[in-house]
GROMACS .gro file of C-alpha atoms in nm:
model
  247
    1MET     CA    1   0.000   0.000   0.000
    2LEU     CA    2   0.285   0.238   0.085
    3LYS     CA    3   0.456   0.181  -0.251
    4PHE     CA    4   0.127   0.226  -0.438
    5THR     CA    5   0.054   0.557  -0.261
    6ARG     CA    6   0.400   0.691  -0.330
    7GLY     CA    7   0.363   0.595  -0.694
    8LEU     CA    8   0.032   0.775  -0.715
    9VAL     CA    9   0.181   1.093  -0.563
   10VAL     CA   10   0.473   1.086  -0.806
   11ALA     CA   11   0.242   1.030  -1.101
   12THR     CA   12   0.019   1.316  -0.990
   13ALA     CA   13   0.316   1.550  -0.949
   14LEU     CA   14   0.445   1.461  -1.295
   15SER     CA   15   0.101   1.515  -1.443
   16GLY     CA   16   0.074   1.857  -1.278
   17SER     CA   17   0.417   1.949  -1.405
   18MET     CA   18   0.323   1.857  -1.759
   19LEU     CA   19   0.001   2.060  -1.742
   20THR     CA   20   0.179   2.363  -1.602
   21THR     CA   21   0.452   2.345  -1.864
   22GLY     CA   22   0.201   2.311  -2.143
   23PHE     CA   23   0.008   2.620  -2.022
   24VAL     CA   24   0.307   2.853  -1.972
   25GLN     CA   25   0.488   2.780  -2.294
   26PRO     CA   26   0.252   2.963  -2.539
   27VAL     CA   27   0.238   3.268  -2.311
   28PHE     CA   28   0.616   3.279  -2.294
   29ALA     CA   29   0.635   3.260  -2.673
   30ALA     CA   30   0.387   3.546  -2.712
   31GLU     CA   31   0.578   3.762  -2.464
   32THR     CA   32   0.905   3.708  -2.645
   33GLU     CA   33   0.755   3.794  -2.986
   34ARG     CA   34   0.912   4.114  -3.112
   35ARG     CA   35   0.677   4.411  -3.145
   36GLU     CA   36   0.703   4.653  -3.437
   37ALA     CA   37   0.864   4.983  -3.342
   38THR     CA   38   0.642   5.280  -3.425
   39ILE     CA   39   0.624   5.655  -3.384
   40MET     CA   40   0.303   5.859  -3.361
   41VAL     CA   41   0.290   6.226  -3.459
   42SER     CA   42   0.018   6.485  -3.510
   43GLY     CA   43  -0.015   6.789  -3.730
   44GLU     CA   44  -0.266   7.073  -3.736
   45GLY     CA   45  -0.378   7.249  -4.050
   46GLU     CA   46  -0.578   7.570  -4.079
   47ALA     CA   47  -0.756   7.743  -4.363
   48THR     CA   48  -0.979   8.049  -4.370
   49VAL     CA   49  -1.260   8.152  -4.601
   50ALA     CA   50  -1.508   8.436  -4.608
   51PRO     CA   51  -1.857   8.323  -4.502
   52ASP     CA   52  -2.124   8.310  -4.769
   53MET     CA   53  -2.424   8.255  -4.544
   54ALA     CA   54  -2.561   8.390  -4.217
   55VAL     CA   55  -2.801   8.223  -3.976
   56ILE     CA   56  -3.008   8.459  -3.764
   57SER     CA   57  -3.249   8.388  -3.479
   58LEU     CA   58  -3.559   8.606  -3.452
   59ALA     CA   59  -3.863   8.587  -3.226
   60VAL     CA   60  -4.203   8.750  -3.201
   61VAL     CA   61  -4.337   8.777  -2.847
   62ARG     CA   62  -4.686   8.907  -2.767
   63ASP     CA   63  -4.874   8.947  -2.437
   64ALA     CA   64  -5.251   8.960  -2.387
   65ASP     CA   65  -5.515   8.897  -2.124
   66THR     CA   66  -5.617   8.567  -2.282
   67ALA     CA   67  -5.425   8.297  -2.462
   68SER     CA   68  -5.634   8.335  -2.777
   69GLU     CA   69  -5.572   8.710  -2.792
   70ALA     CA   70  -5.197   8.667  -2.744
   71LEU     CA   71  -5.192   8.395  -3.009
   72SER     CA   72  -5.384   8.607  -3.260
   73ALA     CA   73  -5.153   8.906  -3.209
   74ASN     CA   74  -4.844   8.689  -3.240
   75SER     CA   75  -4.970   8.511  -3.552
   76ALA     CA   76  -5.053   8.840  -3.723
   77ALA     CA   77  -4.707   8.982  -3.656
   78MET     CA   78  -4.526   8.664  -3.762
   79THR     CA   79  -4.729   8.644  -4.083
   80GLU     CA   80  -4.606   8.992  -4.176
   81VAL     CA   81  -4.248   8.903  -4.088
   82LEU     CA   82  -4.254   8.587  -4.301
   83ALA     CA   83  -4.406   8.775  -4.596
   84ALA     CA   84  -4.137   9.042  -4.573
   85LEU     CA   85  -3.859   8.784  -4.557
   86LYS     CA   86  -3.989   8.604  -4.864
   87ALA     CA   87  -4.016   8.938  -5.045
   88GLN     CA   88  -3.644   8.988  -4.970
   89GLY     CA   89  -3.569   8.664  -5.155
   90ILE     CA   90  -3.550   8.422  -4.861
   91ALA     CA   91  -3.654   8.077  -4.982
   92GLU     CA   92  -3.911   7.868  -4.797
   93LYS     CA   93  -3.645   7.605  -4.716
   94ASP     CA   94  -3.439   7.869  -4.534
   95LEU     CA   95  -3.718   7.958  -4.289
   96GLN     CA   96  -3.777   7.732  -3.990
   97THR     CA   97  -3.981   7.771  -3.675
   98THR     CA   98  -3.751   7.669  -3.392
   99GLU     CA   99  -3.951   7.750  -3.081
  100PHE     CA  100  -4.315   7.810  -3.003
  101SER     CA  101  -4.467   7.848  -2.658
  102ILE     CA  102  -4.775   7.974  -2.476
  103GLN     CA  103  -4.702   8.062  -2.115
  104PRO     CA  104  -4.938   8.195  -1.847
  105LYS     CA  105  -4.838   8.508  -1.654
  106TYR     CA  106  -4.890   8.487  -1.281
  107LYS     CA  107  -4.941   8.746  -1.012
  108GLN     CA  108  -4.897   8.672  -0.645
  109ASP     CA  109  -4.999   8.926  -0.381
  110THR     CA  110  -4.886   8.950  -0.021
  111ARG     CA  111  -5.128   8.946   0.268
  112THR     CA  112  -5.112   9.195   0.555
  113ASP     CA  113  -4.950   8.932   0.777
  114GLY     CA  114  -4.666   8.886   0.530
  115SER     CA  115  -4.780   8.554   0.386
  116TYR     CA  116  -4.841   8.501   0.016
  117GLU     CA  117  -5.175   8.452  -0.151
  118ALA     CA  118  -5.220   8.179  -0.410
  119PRO     CA  119  -5.088   8.290  -0.750
  120VAL     CA  120  -5.347   8.380  -1.012
  121ILE     CA  121  -5.320   8.400  -1.390
  122VAL     CA  122  -5.331   8.759  -1.513
  123GLY     CA  123  -5.244   8.704  -1.879
  124TYR     CA  124  -5.058   8.497  -2.136
  125THR     CA  125  -4.736   8.528  -2.337
  126VAL     CA  126  -4.697   8.370  -2.681
  127SER     CA  127  -4.347   8.336  -2.824
  128ASN     CA  128  -4.274   8.226  -3.179
  129GLY     CA  129  -3.908   8.176  -3.273
  130LEU     CA  130  -3.774   8.172  -3.629
  131THR     CA  131  -3.438   8.069  -3.771
  132VAL     CA  132  -3.350   8.234  -4.101
  133ARG     CA  133  -3.066   8.140  -4.336
  134VAL     CA  134  -2.956   8.443  -4.535
  135ARG     CA  135  -2.756   8.350  -4.843
  136GLU     CA  136  -2.710   8.706  -4.971
  137LEU     CA  137  -2.507   8.870  -4.697
  138ALA     CA  138  -2.546   9.213  -4.854
  139LYS     CA  139  -2.914   9.199  -4.756
  140LEU     CA  140  -2.857   9.093  -4.396
  141GLY     CA  141  -2.878   9.436  -4.234
  142THR     CA  142  -3.189   9.527  -4.432
  143ILE     CA  143  -3.357   9.198  -4.344
  144ILE     CA  144  -3.298   9.248  -3.972
  145ASP     CA  145  -3.420   9.609  -3.982
  146GLU     CA  146  -3.731   9.518  -4.174
  147SER     CA  147  -3.810   9.227  -3.942
  148VAL     CA  148  -3.786   9.450  -3.636
  149LYS     CA  149  -4.015   9.710  -3.786
  150LEU     CA  150  -4.274   9.441  -3.860
  151GLY     CA  151  -4.288   9.296  -3.509
  152VAL     CA  152  -3.974   9.099  -3.417
  153ASN     CA  153  -3.893   9.200  -3.060
  154GLN     CA  154  -3.656   8.929  -2.936
  155GLY     CA  155  -3.358   8.735  -3.070
  156GLY     CA  156  -3.091   8.882  -3.289
  157GLY     CA  157  -2.824   8.611  -3.263
  158ILE     CA  158  -2.615   8.591  -3.582
  159SER     CA  159  -2.373   8.317  -3.688
  160PHE     CA  160  -2.175   8.324  -4.010
  161THR     CA  161  -2.105   7.999  -4.191
  162ASN     CA  162  -2.037   7.849  -4.532
  163ASP     CA  163  -2.279   7.655  -4.745
  164ASP     CA  164  -2.005   7.429  -4.888
  165PRO     CA  165  -1.672   7.452  -4.701
  166GLU     CA  166  -1.525   7.125  -4.836
  167ALA     CA  167  -1.253   7.290  -5.048
  168THR     CA  168  -1.133   7.490  -4.746
  169ILE     CA  169  -1.139   7.183  -4.522
  170GLU     CA  170  -0.941   6.989  -4.784
  171ALA     CA  171  -0.670   7.256  -4.783
  172ALA     CA  172  -0.650   7.241  -4.403
  173ARG     CA  173  -0.633   6.861  -4.416
  174LYS     CA  174  -0.341   6.860  -4.662
  175GLN     CA  175  -0.154   7.112  -4.450
  176ALA     CA  176  -0.206   6.896  -4.141
  177VAL     CA  177  -0.066   6.585  -4.314
  178GLU     CA  178   0.236   6.779  -4.439
  179LYS     CA  179   0.311   6.908  -4.089
  180ALA     CA  180   0.275   6.562  -3.934
  181ALA     CA  181   0.504   6.405  -4.195
  182ALA     CA  182   0.764   6.679  -4.146
  183LYS     CA  183   0.753   6.629  -3.770
  184ALA     CA  184   0.803   6.252  -3.808
  185LYS     CA  185   1.102   6.308  -4.039
  186THR     CA  186   1.263   6.546  -3.791
  187LEU     CA  187   1.218   6.308  -3.499
  188THR     CA  188   1.350   5.999  -3.676
  189ASP     CA  189   1.648   6.185  -3.822
  190ALA     CA  190   1.736   6.311  -3.475
  191ALA     CA  191   1.703   5.959  -3.334
  192GLY     CA  192   1.918   5.806  -3.610
  193VAL     CA  193   1.647   5.572  -3.739
  194LYS     CA  194   1.463   5.543  -4.069
  195LEU     CA  195   1.097   5.627  -4.117
  196GLY     CA  196   0.890   5.337  -4.247
  197ARG     CA  197   0.538   5.277  -4.373
  198VAL     CA  198   0.222   5.443  -4.243
  199VAL     CA  199   0.058   5.211  -3.991
  200GLU     CA  200  -0.244   5.420  -3.900
  201ILE     CA  201  -0.388   5.762  -3.979
  202SER     CA  202  -0.685   5.951  -3.835
  203GLU     CA  203  -0.815   6.305  -3.818
  204ASN     CA  204  -1.011   6.535  -3.591
  205PHE     CA  205  -1.205   6.808  -3.766
  206ALA     CA  206  -1.338   7.115  -3.587
  207ARG     CA  207  -1.597   7.329  -3.760
  208PRO     CA  208  -1.558   7.701  -3.700
  209MET     CA  209  -1.724   7.840  -3.393
  210PRO     CA  210  -2.026   8.049  -3.493
  211GLN     CA  211  -1.957   8.418  -3.465
  212VAL     CA  212  -2.254   8.521  -3.255
  213TYR     CA  213  -2.332   8.888  -3.213
  214ALA     CA  214  -2.555   9.008  -2.932
  215ALA     CA  215  -2.837   9.217  -3.067
  216ALA     CA  216  -2.890   9.576  -2.965
  217PRO     CA  217  -3.230   9.660  -2.816
  218MET     CA  218  -3.491   9.593  -3.082
  219ALA     CA  219  -3.653   9.936  -3.056
  220LYS     CA  220  -3.320  10.103  -3.123
  221MET     CA  221  -3.241   9.874  -3.414
  222ALA     CA  222  -3.563   9.975  -3.582
  223ASP     CA  223  -3.449  10.339  -3.600
  224GLU     CA  224  -3.087  10.287  -3.698
  225ALA     CA  225  -2.911  10.102  -3.977
  226MET     CA  226  -2.778   9.762  -3.875
  227PRO     CA  227  -2.403   9.739  -3.955
  228ILE     CA  228  -2.275   9.387  -4.023
  229ALA     CA  229  -1.913   9.264  -4.022
  230SER     CA  230  -1.888   8.902  -4.141
  231GLY     CA  231  -1.509   8.852  -4.113
  232GLU     CA  232  -1.369   8.506  -4.198
  233ASN     CA  233  -1.434   8.151  -4.084
  234LEU     CA  234  -1.138   7.945  -3.963
  235TYR     CA  235  -1.146   7.569  -4.027
  236THR     CA  236  -0.904   7.348  -3.835
  237VAL     CA  237  -0.808   6.984  -3.901
  238THR     CA  238  -0.580   6.776  -3.678
  239VAL     CA  239  -0.424   6.461  -3.828
  240ASN     CA  240  -0.267   6.180  -3.625
  241ILE     CA  241  -0.026   5.948  -3.810
  242THR     CA  242   0.150   5.638  -3.681
  243TYR     CA  243   0.463   5.534  -3.875
  244ALA     CA  244   0.666   5.216  -3.853
  245ILE     CA  245   1.035   5.259  -3.773
  246GLU     CA  246   1.277   5.059  -3.988
  247GLN     CA  247   1.570   4.924  -3.785
   0.00000   0.00000   0.00000
């Protein structure tokens, strides 16, 4: 019995050794496999272009004792505004209602003991927002002035953009690649190694931030000409390139 037990222990130990060796060997081979040496660089390209389109936000707000009265007054004013915009050459596709709301107006009185009475509705406010794309920038000031005179009394945010900026973005993209490649060449030359094939390439594209101008008070804008300065839009592209290093 003693000999048999010892034989079983030895056999079990050998079996465990074989299993352990068989499990470790592939991991060891993977760890010793040589990884490809690489270098990752980035380059940023910029290109500017004059905007050819403006997006403006306008709103008609009307108050009345009842919701129906406020709605009627608002609708009448917005109808005139839309007609005037179309007369200025704004296409139907460039006019979009972006916000519409009917809100009650509350009044809350204070009692003689300092406590508050329950709020009561004393009227209604109807707001109708409109986003307008203006493709003829020369008309922008006139369009805003005319809209204010016809009943627009809130809004005035302006952002300048481009209808088709692809050519400008392409120029920025090429500049970014050239800068990244030049940076990789400088680094590898300094390190005494040779630049190899492109392993991976990606880009991050940032559209220009809208140039938003705060509107002057609407009543004042109705009496004075609206000066507009459109400036330029800056498009930025960042390119990341990973190169292999030949050794």
